Amino acid sequence: MTESSTRDADHGRPVSGGHALAEMLKICGAGPMFGMAGFQLLPFYEGVRALGMEHILVNDERTGAFAADAYARLTGRPGICDGTLGPGATNLVTALVESLNAGVPVIALTGDTHRGHSWRNMTQEARQVEILRPAVKELIRVEAVERIPELVRRAYTVATSGRPGPVVVDVPEDVAHAEHAFAAGDFHADLATTRVPARRTRPDASDVDRAAELLARARRPLILAGGGVHLSGAHDALLRLAEGAGIPVAHTLSGKGAIPCGHELSAGLFGRFSRYANELIESSDCLLVVGCKLGEIATRRYTLPAPGTPLIHLDIVAEEIGRWARTPIGLWGDARAGLSDLATALEPSAPSDDRAAYLLEVRRRRAAWARDARARYESDEVPIDMGRLIGELNRTMPEDGVLVADGGFASHWAGLLYDTKRAGRGFVADRGFASIGYGLPGALGAALAVRGTGAPVVSITGDGGLNMTVGDLETARRAGVAFTLVVVNNAASGYVKALQHAVYGAGHYQSADLAETDYAELAGSFGCHGHRVEHPDELRPALLKAMAARDAPSVVDVVVTRDPGRMLPGTDNRTLTLQPGDRPA
């Protein structure tokens, strides 16, 4: 508790509900907050000012919630955002669903109507509670000002426990403006729930033993790592298990960095686009799934793994185990705790000679893929090949760098070709909802999360993604953060145009083209640095110059191929399910 609030409480001087809300967030260690005020939450904003907290005005509430999401992914602390009554609250929905699906702790404050006037057609009134409730893990409605400290603690507990997720704290106008003489003891935090994971649970010991026995017998085991590895901080435990038992590790888009991409046991991305991990899954005789929901993209539209493949699933949410794939062994618990227990159970067992031959095969597959991929990484094509762009990022990003990838093909290209250099969340992609428009706000939140460390933040977004949030370049410049925003400029909604090309053939494009725009010039008008890149030899100098700028964000506008047949890193498996009669003659 701050000195001023303690004094007020000791003397019984009333403070507003909004001030109490700010006070509790400060006690819980809230970092930078993002939002746009309205009358309902004015006392909260005044509390933020009085307490010297950091709050960043955004130009769209979705930007604030996306920035809070990225901040939370990198710090483990709930990101904080707010929206006022009506449109402010409903603008949060898309970003909150991203956090819900991805298991990211976010606390969103929403102002609501004065309860004495509700349903009298108040300005901007909407059924926002009903709209927001399915978009979050829990919606907490504050009905009494004196309960604010208790309910903020509750919000943190829900956001950080089990599978993390977003929580809405809905505050009616009269509650925010009301005053109450809080007691000094009202203001305290439960430190166990101010970051993820709040509390760790262990899988049943007998289930762990069964899983260890199955892994020990396997000749071709494989670990499939999802974003839950990051949420649990299970990197060291995963590496201990993989190295000790000699088990390769493949990852989802959200799981990149579960182990370093350069590690000899890394099998890279699996699912819709894959280096060679899909082939390993198809031939595996035991799969250990960790912190992964086995959704559409990860399973290549539910064709992986093959029916009958022995499956062990470790997840913090019991309901995810066996959702659609037959799972003989389910391990319900925290990823780090479960992996540690598995590693301990497996330590007496040495990998067999068959396992050694398998690992040699994995190394050969890795070397073969690297040889085949070299042409993409080193392409001299003009317009620029996406593979060359990712190759330059691999060469220029330091070990502690953070790459943010917007939804759409930016995340698929980076997920397939980008290599993190150490374990940890060095790659941030909005794969919970895969909404376009995450690139800029994600960079803002990530840059604030690593502020002071010197770690560079680079974000890849499409031109369509930047068009959705370009107004918040002003927000980023005003916030005083520096990051590099790489715009993949193909003058199109690239993924959609590529799919139209694959399904209907050349020339069958509808509502997929954008106007040619110089985003470097646009960046300059926002007071940011702008670099236009049209030749591959210009990529590295532009990236280095942008990453060295520390006084404002930098936009690197990269002109890439306009050929819709080459806009994706591979064949999208969805197009393979179409029958010949589904295509135009």
Coordinates of C-alpha atoms in Angstrom, one line a residue:
M1 CA 0.0 0.0 0.0
T2 CA 1.2 3.5 -0.8
E3 CA 1.9 6.0 2.0
S4 CA -0.9 8.3 1.0
S5 CA -3.5 5.5 0.9
T6 CA -2.4 4.2 4.3
R7 CA -2.8 7.6 5.8
D8 CA -6.3 8.0 4.3
A9 CA -7.4 4.6 5.5
D10 CA -6.0 5.1 9.0
H11 CA -7.9 8.4 9.3
G12 CA -11.0 7.0 7.8
R13 CA -11.1 9.5 5.0
P14 CA -13.3 8.1 2.2
V15 CA -11.8 7.4 -1.3
S16 CA -13.7 6.8 -4.5
G17 CA -14.3 3.3 -5.9
G18 CA -12.2 4.2 -8.9
H19 CA -9.3 5.3 -6.6
A20 CA -9.6 2.0 -4.7
L21 CA -9.5 0.1 -8.0
A22 CA -6.2 1.9 -9.0
E23 CA -4.8 1.3 -5.5
M24 CA -5.4 -2.4 -5.7
L25 CA -3.9 -2.7 -9.1
K26 CA -0.8 -0.9 -7.9
I27 CA -0.5 -3.2 -4.9
C28 CA -0.8 -6.2 -7.2
G29 CA 2.1 -5.0 -9.3
A30 CA 0.3 -3.8 -12.4
G31 CA 2.6 -2.6 -15.2
P32 CA 1.6 -0.2 -17.9
M33 CA -2.1 0.0 -18.6
F34 CA -3.8 0.7 -21.8
G35 CA -7.2 2.3 -22.4
M36 CA -9.5 5.2 -23.3
A37 CA -11.5 6.9 -20.6
G38 CA -15.1 7.7 -20.4
F39 CA -17.2 9.3 -17.7
Q40 CA -17.9 6.1 -15.8
L41 CA -14.2 5.4 -15.1
L42 CA -13.0 9.0 -14.5
P43 CA -12.4 8.3 -10.8
F44 CA -10.1 5.4 -11.8
Y45 CA -8.1 7.6 -14.1
E46 CA -7.8 10.2 -11.3
G47 CA -6.6 7.5 -9.0
V48 CA -4.0 6.4 -11.6
R49 CA -2.8 10.0 -11.8
A50 CA -2.7 10.5 -8.1
L51 CA -0.8 7.3 -7.5
G52 CA 1.8 7.9 -10.2
M53 CA 0.9 4.8 -12.2
E54 CA 1.6 4.4 -15.9
H55 CA -1.4 4.5 -18.2
I56 CA -1.2 4.8 -22.0
L57 CA -4.1 6.3 -24.0
V58 CA -4.8 4.2 -27.1
N59 CA -6.6 5.2 -30.2
D60 CA -8.7 2.0 -30.3
E61 CA -9.6 -0.2 -27.3
R62 CA -8.7 -3.4 -29.3
T63 CA -5.1 -2.1 -29.5
G64 CA -5.0 -1.7 -25.7
A65 CA -6.2 -5.2 -25.1
F66 CA -3.8 -6.7 -27.7
A67 CA -0.9 -4.7 -26.1
A68 CA -1.9 -6.0 -22.7
D69 CA -1.9 -9.5 -24.1
A70 CA 1.6 -9.3 -25.5
Y71 CA 2.8 -7.6 -22.2
A72 CA 1.4 -10.5 -20.2
R73 CA 3.0 -13.2 -22.5
L74 CA 6.4 -11.8 -21.9
T75 CA 6.2 -10.9 -18.2
G76 CA 3.9 -13.5 -16.8
R77 CA 1.9 -10.8 -15.1
P78 CA -1.7 -10.0 -16.1
G79 CA -1.9 -7.2 -18.7
I80 CA -4.3 -4.4 -17.8
C81 CA -6.6 -2.6 -20.2
D82 CA -9.8 -0.7 -19.9
G83 CA -12.8 0.5 -21.9
T84 CA -15.7 2.8 -21.2
L85 CA -19.4 2.0 -21.4
G86 CA -20.8 0.6 -24.6
P87 CA -18.5 0.9 -27.6
G88 CA -15.4 1.0 -25.4
A89 CA -16.3 -2.3 -23.8
T90 CA -17.5 -4.0 -27.0
N91 CA -14.3 -3.0 -28.8
L92 CA -12.4 -5.2 -26.4
V93 CA -14.1 -8.5 -27.5
T94 CA -11.8 -9.6 -30.3
A95 CA -8.7 -9.2 -28.3
L96 CA -10.2 -10.8 -25.2
V97 CA -11.1 -13.9 -27.1
E98 CA -7.5 -14.1 -28.3
S99 CA -6.3 -14.1 -24.7
L100 CA -9.0 -16.6 -23.7
N101 CA -8.1 -19.1 -26.4
A102 CA -4.4 -18.6 -25.9
G103 CA -4.5 -18.8 -22.1
V104 CA -3.1 -15.3 -21.5
P105 CA -3.8 -13.5 -18.2
V106 CA -5.5 -10.1 -18.9
I107 CA -7.6 -8.0 -16.6
A108 CA -10.0 -5.7 -18.5
L109 CA -11.9 -2.9 -16.6
T110 CA -15.1 -1.8 -18.1
G111 CA -17.3 1.1 -17.1
D112 CA -21.0 0.5 -17.0
T113 CA -24.2 2.4 -16.5
H114 CA -25.3 4.1 -13.3
R115 CA -27.5 1.5 -11.8
G116 CA -30.1 4.0 -10.8
H117 CA -30.7 4.8 -14.5
S118 CA -30.0 1.6 -16.2
W119 CA -32.4 0.6 -19.0
R120 CA -33.7 4.1 -19.5
N121 CA -31.8 4.4 -22.8
M122 CA -28.7 5.9 -21.3
T123 CA -26.2 7.1 -23.8
Q124 CA -24.1 4.2 -25.2
E125 CA -25.9 1.7 -23.0
A126 CA -25.7 -1.9 -24.3
R127 CA -26.0 -5.4 -22.9
Q128 CA -22.2 -5.4 -22.5
V129 CA -22.1 -7.9 -19.7
E130 CA -23.9 -10.5 -21.8
I131 CA -21.6 -9.6 -24.8
L132 CA -18.4 -9.8 -22.8
R133 CA -19.1 -12.9 -20.6
P134 CA -18.4 -15.6 -23.3
A135 CA -15.2 -13.8 -24.3
V136 CA -13.5 -14.1 -21.0
K137 CA -12.7 -16.7 -18.4
E138 CA -14.8 -14.9 -15.8
L139 CA -16.8 -11.6 -15.6
I140 CA -16.9 -10.0 -12.2
R141 CA -19.6 -7.4 -11.7
V142 CA -18.8 -5.0 -8.8
E143 CA -22.1 -4.2 -7.1
A144 CA -20.7 -2.6 -3.9
V145 CA -17.8 -0.2 -3.6
E146 CA -16.5 -1.7 -0.4
R147 CA -15.9 -5.0 -2.2
I148 CA -13.5 -3.6 -4.7
P149 CA -10.3 -4.9 -3.0
E150 CA -11.7 -8.3 -2.6
L151 CA -12.9 -8.5 -6.2
V152 CA -9.6 -7.3 -7.7
R153 CA -7.9 -10.1 -5.8
R154 CA -10.5 -12.5 -7.2
A155 CA -9.7 -11.2 -10.7
Y156 CA -6.0 -11.9 -10.3
T157 CA -6.7 -15.3 -8.9
V158 CA -8.9 -16.3 -11.8
A159 CA -6.6 -14.8 -14.4
T160 CA -3.5 -16.6 -13.2
S161 CA -4.8 -20.0 -12.0
G162 CA -5.2 -23.2 -14.0
R163 CA -5.1 -22.2 -17.6
P164 CA -4.7 -18.5 -17.4
G165 CA -7.1 -16.2 -19.2
P166 CA -8.8 -12.8 -19.3
V167 CA -11.1 -11.5 -16.7
V168 CA -13.5 -8.5 -17.0
V169 CA -14.1 -6.3 -13.9
D170 CA -17.3 -4.5 -14.8
V171 CA -17.8 -1.3 -12.7
P172 CA -21.1 0.6 -12.7
E173 CA -20.7 4.4 -12.8
D174 CA -22.2 4.9 -9.4
V175 CA -19.8 2.3 -7.8
A176 CA -16.8 4.0 -9.4
H177 CA -17.8 7.5 -8.2
A178 CA -19.0 6.4 -4.8
E179 CA -16.8 7.0 -1.8
H180 CA -16.0 4.6 1.0
A181 CA -13.8 4.8 4.1
F182 CA -11.7 1.6 3.6
A183 CA -9.8 0.1 6.5
A184 CA -6.0 -0.2 6.1
G185 CA -6.2 -4.0 6.1
D186 CA -8.5 -4.0 3.1
F187 CA -5.7 -3.2 0.7
H188 CA -3.4 -6.2 0.3
A189 CA -2.5 -8.6 -2.5
D190 CA -2.3 -12.4 -2.7
L191 CA 1.3 -12.5 -4.0
A192 CA 0.8 -16.1 -5.1
T193 CA -1.7 -15.0 -7.8
T194 CA 0.0 -11.9 -9.2
R195 CA 1.7 -13.9 -12.0
V196 CA 1.4 -17.2 -13.9
P197 CA 1.3 -20.0 -13.0
A198 CA -0.4 -19.0 -9.7
R199 CA -0.3 -22.5 -8.2
R200 CA 1.1 -25.7 -9.6
T201 CA -0.7 -29.0 -9.6
R202 CA 1.0 -32.3 -10.2
P203 CA -0.4 -35.2 -12.3
D204 CA -1.2 -38.4 -10.4
A205 CA 1.9 -40.4 -9.7
S206 CA 0.5 -43.6 -11.0
D207 CA -0.3 -41.9 -14.3
V208 CA 3.2 -40.5 -14.5
D209 CA 4.6 -44.0 -14.0
R210 CA 2.4 -45.4 -16.8
A211 CA 3.5 -42.6 -19.1
A212 CA 7.2 -43.1 -18.3
E213 CA 6.9 -46.8 -19.0
L214 CA 5.2 -46.1 -22.4
L215 CA 7.9 -43.6 -23.3
A216 CA 10.7 -45.9 -22.2
R217 CA 9.5 -48.7 -24.5
A218 CA 9.0 -46.5 -27.5
R219 CA 11.4 -46.6 -30.4
R220 CA 10.3 -43.4 -32.1
P221 CA 8.8 -41.1 -29.4
L222 CA 8.2 -37.4 -30.1
I223 CA 7.2 -34.5 -27.9
L224 CA 4.7 -32.0 -29.2
A225 CA 5.1 -28.8 -27.3
G226 CA 2.5 -26.0 -27.2
G227 CA 2.1 -22.6 -25.7
G228 CA 1.5 -24.1 -22.3
V229 CA 5.2 -24.7 -22.0
H230 CA 5.8 -21.0 -21.9
L231 CA 2.9 -20.3 -19.6
S232 CA 4.2 -22.8 -17.1
G233 CA 7.9 -21.8 -17.5
A234 CA 8.6 -25.4 -18.2
H235 CA 11.6 -24.9 -20.6
D236 CA 14.3 -26.4 -18.3
A237 CA 12.1 -29.3 -17.4
L238 CA 11.3 -30.0 -21.0
L239 CA 15.0 -29.9 -22.0
R240 CA 15.9 -32.2 -19.1
L241 CA 13.4 -34.7 -20.2
A242 CA 14.2 -34.5 -23.9
E243 CA 18.0 -34.7 -23.5
G244 CA 17.8 -37.3 -20.7
A245 CA 15.5 -39.7 -22.6
G246 CA 16.6 -38.8 -26.1
I247 CA 13.2 -37.5 -27.4
P248 CA 12.9 -35.0 -30.2
V249 CA 10.7 -32.0 -29.7
A250 CA 8.3 -30.4 -32.3
H251 CA 6.3 -27.3 -31.5
T252 CA 3.2 -25.4 -32.5
L253 CA 3.2 -21.8 -33.5
S254 CA 2.6 -20.8 -29.9
G255 CA 5.2 -23.3 -28.7
K256 CA 8.1 -22.0 -30.6
G257 CA 11.0 -21.5 -28.2
A258 CA 9.9 -24.4 -26.0
I259 CA 13.5 -25.5 -26.6
P260 CA 16.0 -23.5 -28.7
C261 CA 15.3 -24.0 -32.4
G262 CA 19.0 -24.7 -33.0
H263 CA 19.0 -27.6 -30.5
E264 CA 19.8 -30.9 -32.1
L265 CA 16.5 -32.4 -30.7
S266 CA 14.4 -29.6 -32.2
A267 CA 12.1 -30.9 -34.9
G268 CA 10.6 -27.5 -35.7
L269 CA 7.1 -26.6 -36.5
F270 CA 4.4 -29.2 -37.0
G271 CA 0.8 -29.0 -38.4
R272 CA -0.4 -27.0 -41.3
F273 CA 3.1 -26.1 -42.3
S274 CA 6.0 -28.3 -41.3
R275 CA 9.8 -28.7 -41.8
Y276 CA 9.9 -32.5 -41.2
A277 CA 8.0 -32.9 -37.9
N278 CA 4.8 -34.1 -39.6
E279 CA 6.7 -37.1 -41.1
L280 CA 8.0 -37.8 -37.6
I281 CA 4.5 -37.7 -36.1
E282 CA 3.2 -40.1 -38.8
S283 CA 5.9 -42.6 -38.0
S284 CA 5.9 -42.2 -34.2
D285 CA 5.0 -45.0 -31.9
C286 CA 4.4 -42.7 -28.9
L287 CA 3.5 -39.0 -28.7
L288 CA 3.8 -36.8 -25.6
V289 CA 1.6 -33.7 -26.0
V290 CA 2.5 -30.9 -23.6
G291 CA 0.4 -27.8 -23.2
C292 CA -1.2 -28.1 -26.6
K293 CA -4.9 -28.2 -27.5
L294 CA -4.4 -30.3 -30.7
G295 CA -6.5 -27.8 -32.7
E296 CA -7.0 -27.6 -36.4
I297 CA -3.7 -26.0 -37.4
A298 CA -1.5 -28.1 -35.2
T299 CA -3.2 -31.4 -36.4
R300 CA -3.4 -30.5 -40.1
R301 CA -7.1 -30.4 -39.8
Y302 CA -7.3 -33.4 -37.5
T303 CA -5.3 -35.8 -39.7
L304 CA -2.5 -35.9 -37.2
P305 CA -1.8 -38.0 -35.3
A306 CA -2.9 -41.1 -37.0
P307 CA -5.6 -43.2 -35.2
G308 CA -4.0 -45.8 -33.0
T309 CA -0.9 -43.8 -32.2
P310 CA -0.2 -44.1 -28.4
L311 CA -0.8 -40.6 -27.0
I312 CA 0.2 -39.1 -23.7
H313 CA -1.4 -35.7 -23.0
L314 CA -0.1 -33.4 -20.3
D315 CA -2.4 -30.4 -19.8
I316 CA -3.5 -28.0 -17.0
V317 CA -7.1 -28.3 -18.2
A318 CA -8.5 -31.8 -17.8
E319 CA -11.2 -31.2 -20.3
E320 CA -8.7 -30.8 -23.1
I321 CA -7.4 -34.3 -22.7
G322 CA -9.1 -36.7 -25.2
R323 CA -11.2 -33.9 -26.7
W324 CA -11.1 -35.6 -30.1
A325 CA -8.1 -37.9 -30.3
R326 CA -8.1 -41.1 -28.3
T327 CA -5.7 -40.6 -25.4
P328 CA -4.7 -43.7 -23.4
I329 CA -2.8 -41.7 -20.8
G330 CA -3.9 -38.3 -19.6
L331 CA -1.7 -36.3 -17.2
W332 CA -3.7 -33.5 -15.5
G333 CA -1.4 -30.9 -14.1
D334 CA 1.1 -28.2 -14.6
A335 CA 3.5 -28.6 -17.5
R336 CA 6.7 -28.0 -15.5
A337 CA 5.7 -30.2 -12.6
G338 CA 4.5 -33.0 -14.9
L339 CA 7.6 -32.9 -17.1
S340 CA 9.9 -32.9 -14.0
D341 CA 8.1 -35.9 -12.6
L342 CA 8.3 -37.7 -16.0
A343 CA 12.1 -37.0 -16.3
T344 CA 12.7 -38.4 -12.8
A345 CA 10.6 -41.5 -13.6
L346 CA 12.6 -42.0 -16.8
E347 CA 16.1 -41.5 -15.4
P348 CA 16.8 -45.1 -14.6
S349 CA 16.0 -46.1 -18.2
A350 CA 18.7 -45.6 -20.9
P351 CA 17.6 -45.0 -24.5
S352 CA 17.8 -48.2 -26.6
D353 CA 19.9 -48.8 -29.7
D354 CA 16.7 -48.3 -31.7
R355 CA 16.4 -44.9 -30.2
A356 CA 19.9 -44.0 -31.2
A357 CA 19.2 -44.9 -34.8
Y358 CA 16.0 -42.8 -34.7
L359 CA 17.9 -39.8 -33.4
L360 CA 20.4 -40.2 -36.2
E361 CA 17.5 -40.2 -38.7
V362 CA 16.2 -37.0 -37.1
R363 CA 19.6 -35.3 -37.5
R364 CA 19.7 -36.4 -41.2
R365 CA 16.2 -35.0 -41.8
R366 CA 17.3 -31.7 -40.1
A367 CA 20.3 -31.4 -42.3
A368 CA 18.4 -32.3 -45.5
W369 CA 15.8 -29.7 -44.7
A370 CA 18.4 -27.0 -44.0
R371 CA 20.0 -27.8 -47.4
D372 CA 16.6 -27.5 -49.2
A373 CA 15.7 -24.3 -47.3
R374 CA 18.9 -22.5 -48.1
A375 CA 17.5 -21.3 -51.5
R376 CA 14.6 -19.6 -49.7
Y377 CA 16.8 -18.0 -47.0
E378 CA 19.3 -16.6 -49.6
S379 CA 16.9 -15.8 -52.5
D380 CA 17.9 -12.8 -54.6
E381 CA 14.4 -12.5 -56.1
V382 CA 12.8 -9.1 -56.7
P383 CA 10.2 -8.5 -55.4
I384 CA 11.6 -9.9 -52.2
D385 CA 11.0 -13.5 -51.2
M386 CA 9.5 -14.0 -47.8
G387 CA 12.1 -16.6 -47.1
R388 CA 14.9 -14.1 -47.6
L389 CA 13.2 -11.7 -45.2
I390 CA 13.0 -14.4 -42.4
G391 CA 16.6 -15.4 -43.2
E392 CA 17.8 -11.9 -42.6
L393 CA 15.9 -11.8 -39.3
N394 CA 17.6 -15.0 -38.3
R395 CA 20.9 -13.4 -39.0
T396 CA 20.2 -10.0 -37.4
M397 CA 18.2 -10.8 -34.3
P398 CA 20.3 -11.3 -31.1
E399 CA 19.7 -14.1 -28.7
D400 CA 17.5 -12.0 -26.4
G401 CA 15.4 -10.5 -29.3
V402 CA 11.6 -10.8 -29.4
L403 CA 9.8 -11.4 -32.7
V404 CA 6.1 -10.7 -32.7
A405 CA 4.1 -12.1 -35.6
D406 CA 0.7 -10.8 -36.7
G407 CA -2.1 -13.2 -37.6
G408 CA -2.4 -14.6 -41.1
F409 CA 0.6 -15.7 -43.2
A410 CA 3.1 -13.5 -41.3
S411 CA 2.9 -16.0 -38.4
H412 CA 3.0 -19.0 -40.6
W413 CA 6.1 -17.8 -42.5
A414 CA 7.9 -16.9 -39.3
G415 CA 6.6 -20.0 -37.5
L416 CA 8.1 -22.2 -40.1
L417 CA 11.4 -20.4 -40.9
Y418 CA 12.3 -18.2 -38.0
D419 CA 14.7 -19.7 -35.3
T420 CA 14.7 -18.7 -31.7
K421 CA 18.2 -18.9 -30.3
R422 CA 17.3 -19.8 -26.7
A423 CA 14.5 -21.3 -24.8
G424 CA 11.7 -19.0 -23.8
R425 CA 9.0 -16.7 -25.3
G426 CA 11.2 -15.1 -28.0
F427 CA 8.4 -15.6 -30.5
V428 CA 5.0 -14.1 -29.9
A429 CA 2.1 -14.9 -32.2
D430 CA -1.6 -14.3 -31.7
R431 CA -2.7 -17.8 -32.5
G432 CA -5.5 -18.0 -29.9
F433 CA -7.9 -16.2 -32.3
A434 CA -5.4 -15.4 -35.1
S435 CA -6.9 -12.0 -35.6
I436 CA -5.3 -9.7 -38.1
G437 CA -4.1 -6.4 -36.6
Y438 CA -2.0 -7.8 -33.7
G439 CA 1.4 -6.8 -35.1
L440 CA 1.5 -3.1 -34.0
P441 CA -0.2 -3.4 -30.6
G442 CA 1.7 -6.6 -29.9
A443 CA 5.0 -4.8 -30.6
L444 CA 3.9 -2.0 -28.2
G445 CA 3.1 -4.4 -25.4
A446 CA 6.2 -6.5 -26.0
A447 CA 8.5 -3.4 -26.1
L448 CA 7.1 -2.2 -22.7
A449 CA 7.6 -5.7 -21.3
V450 CA 11.3 -5.8 -22.1
R451 CA 11.9 -2.1 -21.6
G452 CA 15.2 -1.5 -19.9
T453 CA 16.7 -4.8 -20.9
G454 CA 18.1 -3.7 -24.2
A455 CA 16.4 -6.6 -26.0
P456 CA 15.1 -5.5 -29.4
V457 CA 11.5 -6.1 -30.4
V458 CA 10.7 -6.8 -34.1
S459 CA 7.1 -7.3 -35.3
I460 CA 6.0 -8.7 -38.7
T461 CA 2.6 -7.6 -40.0
G462 CA 1.0 -7.5 -43.3
D463 CA -0.1 -4.3 -45.0
G464 CA -3.7 -5.3 -44.3
G465 CA -2.9 -5.8 -40.6
L466 CA -1.2 -2.5 -40.3
N467 CA -4.1 -0.7 -42.0
M468 CA -6.4 -1.9 -39.2
T469 CA -4.3 -0.3 -36.4
V470 CA -2.1 2.3 -38.1
G471 CA -3.5 5.1 -35.9
D472 CA -1.7 3.6 -32.9
L473 CA 1.7 4.4 -34.4
E474 CA 0.9 7.7 -32.8
T475 CA 0.3 5.9 -29.5
A476 CA 3.6 4.0 -29.7
R477 CA 5.6 7.2 -30.5
R478 CA 3.8 9.0 -27.6
A479 CA 4.6 6.1 -25.3
G480 CA 8.3 6.6 -25.9
V481 CA 9.0 3.0 -26.9
A482 CA 11.2 1.8 -29.7
F483 CA 10.5 -1.3 -31.8
T484 CA 10.8 -2.3 -35.4
L485 CA 7.6 -3.0 -37.4
V486 CA 8.3 -4.9 -40.6
V487 CA 5.4 -4.5 -43.0
V488 CA 5.1 -7.3 -45.5
N489 CA 3.8 -5.2 -48.4
N490 CA 2.2 -7.3 -51.1
A491 CA -0.7 -4.9 -51.8
A492 CA -3.2 -7.6 -50.9
S493 CA -5.0 -9.5 -48.2
G494 CA -2.3 -12.0 -48.9
Y495 CA -3.6 -15.2 -47.2
V496 CA -7.1 -14.7 -48.7
K497 CA -5.7 -14.0 -52.2
A498 CA -3.4 -17.0 -52.0
L499 CA -6.4 -19.3 -51.0
Q500 CA -8.5 -17.9 -53.8
H501 CA -5.7 -18.7 -56.2
A502 CA -5.3 -22.2 -54.8
V503 CA -9.0 -23.0 -54.8
Y504 CA -10.3 -21.2 -57.9
G505 CA -7.2 -20.6 -60.0
A506 CA -5.4 -17.6 -61.4
G507 CA -7.6 -14.5 -62.0
H508 CA -10.3 -15.6 -59.6
Y509 CA -9.7 -12.8 -57.0
Q510 CA -12.4 -10.9 -55.2
S511 CA -12.0 -8.2 -52.5
A512 CA -8.4 -9.2 -51.9
D513 CA -6.3 -6.3 -53.3
L514 CA -5.1 -3.2 -51.5
A515 CA -3.9 0.1 -52.8
E516 CA -0.1 0.4 -53.3
T517 CA 1.1 2.3 -50.2
D518 CA 4.5 3.5 -49.0
Y519 CA 4.4 2.7 -45.3
A520 CA 7.8 4.2 -44.7
E521 CA 6.5 7.5 -45.8
L522 CA 3.4 7.0 -43.7
A523 CA 5.6 6.3 -40.7
G524 CA 7.4 9.6 -41.1
S525 CA 4.1 11.5 -40.9
F526 CA 3.6 9.9 -37.4
G527 CA 7.1 11.0 -36.3
C528 CA 8.5 7.5 -36.6
H529 CA 11.4 6.2 -38.6
G530 CA 10.6 4.8 -42.0
H531 CA 12.7 2.6 -44.4
R532 CA 11.5 1.3 -47.8
V533 CA 13.1 -1.9 -48.9
E534 CA 12.6 -3.1 -52.5
H535 CA 15.8 -5.2 -53.0
P536 CA 17.0 -8.1 -50.9
D537 CA 20.4 -6.5 -50.4
E538 CA 18.8 -3.6 -48.6
L539 CA 17.1 -5.8 -46.0
R540 CA 19.9 -6.3 -43.5
P541 CA 21.1 -2.6 -43.4
A542 CA 17.5 -1.5 -43.0
L543 CA 16.8 -4.0 -40.2
L544 CA 20.0 -3.1 -38.4
K545 CA 19.4 0.6 -38.7
A546 CA 15.8 0.2 -37.5
M547 CA 16.8 -2.0 -34.5
A548 CA 19.5 0.5 -33.5
A549 CA 17.0 3.4 -33.3
R550 CA 15.9 3.9 -29.7
D551 CA 14.1 7.2 -29.8
A552 CA 10.9 6.2 -31.7
P553 CA 9.4 3.2 -33.5
S554 CA 10.7 2.2 -36.9
V555 CA 8.7 0.9 -39.8
V556 CA 10.5 -1.2 -42.4
D557 CA 8.3 -1.4 -45.5
V558 CA 9.3 -4.5 -47.4
V559 CA 8.0 -5.0 -50.9
V560 CA 7.4 -8.7 -51.4
T561 CA 6.1 -10.9 -54.2
R562 CA 2.8 -10.1 -55.7
D563 CA 2.4 -13.6 -57.0
P564 CA -0.5 -15.2 -55.1
G565 CA 0.8 -18.6 -56.0
R566 CA 3.9 -17.9 -53.9
M567 CA 2.4 -16.0 -50.9
L568 CA 2.3 -19.0 -48.6
P569 CA 5.2 -21.0 -47.2
G570 CA 3.7 -24.2 -48.4
T571 CA 0.5 -25.9 -49.5
D572 CA -2.4 -25.1 -47.1
N573 CA -3.8 -28.5 -46.2
R574 CA -7.4 -27.2 -46.4
T575 CA -7.2 -26.9 -50.2
L576 CA -6.1 -30.6 -50.4
T577 CA -9.5 -31.8 -49.2
L578 CA -11.4 -30.2 -52.1
Q579 CA -12.7 -32.6 -54.7
P580 CA -12.1 -31.9 -58.5
G581 CA -15.7 -31.0 -58.9
D582 CA -15.3 -28.2 -56.3
R583 CA -13.0 -26.3 -58.5
P584 CA -13.9 -24.2 -61.6
A585 CA -13.3 -25.8 -65.0

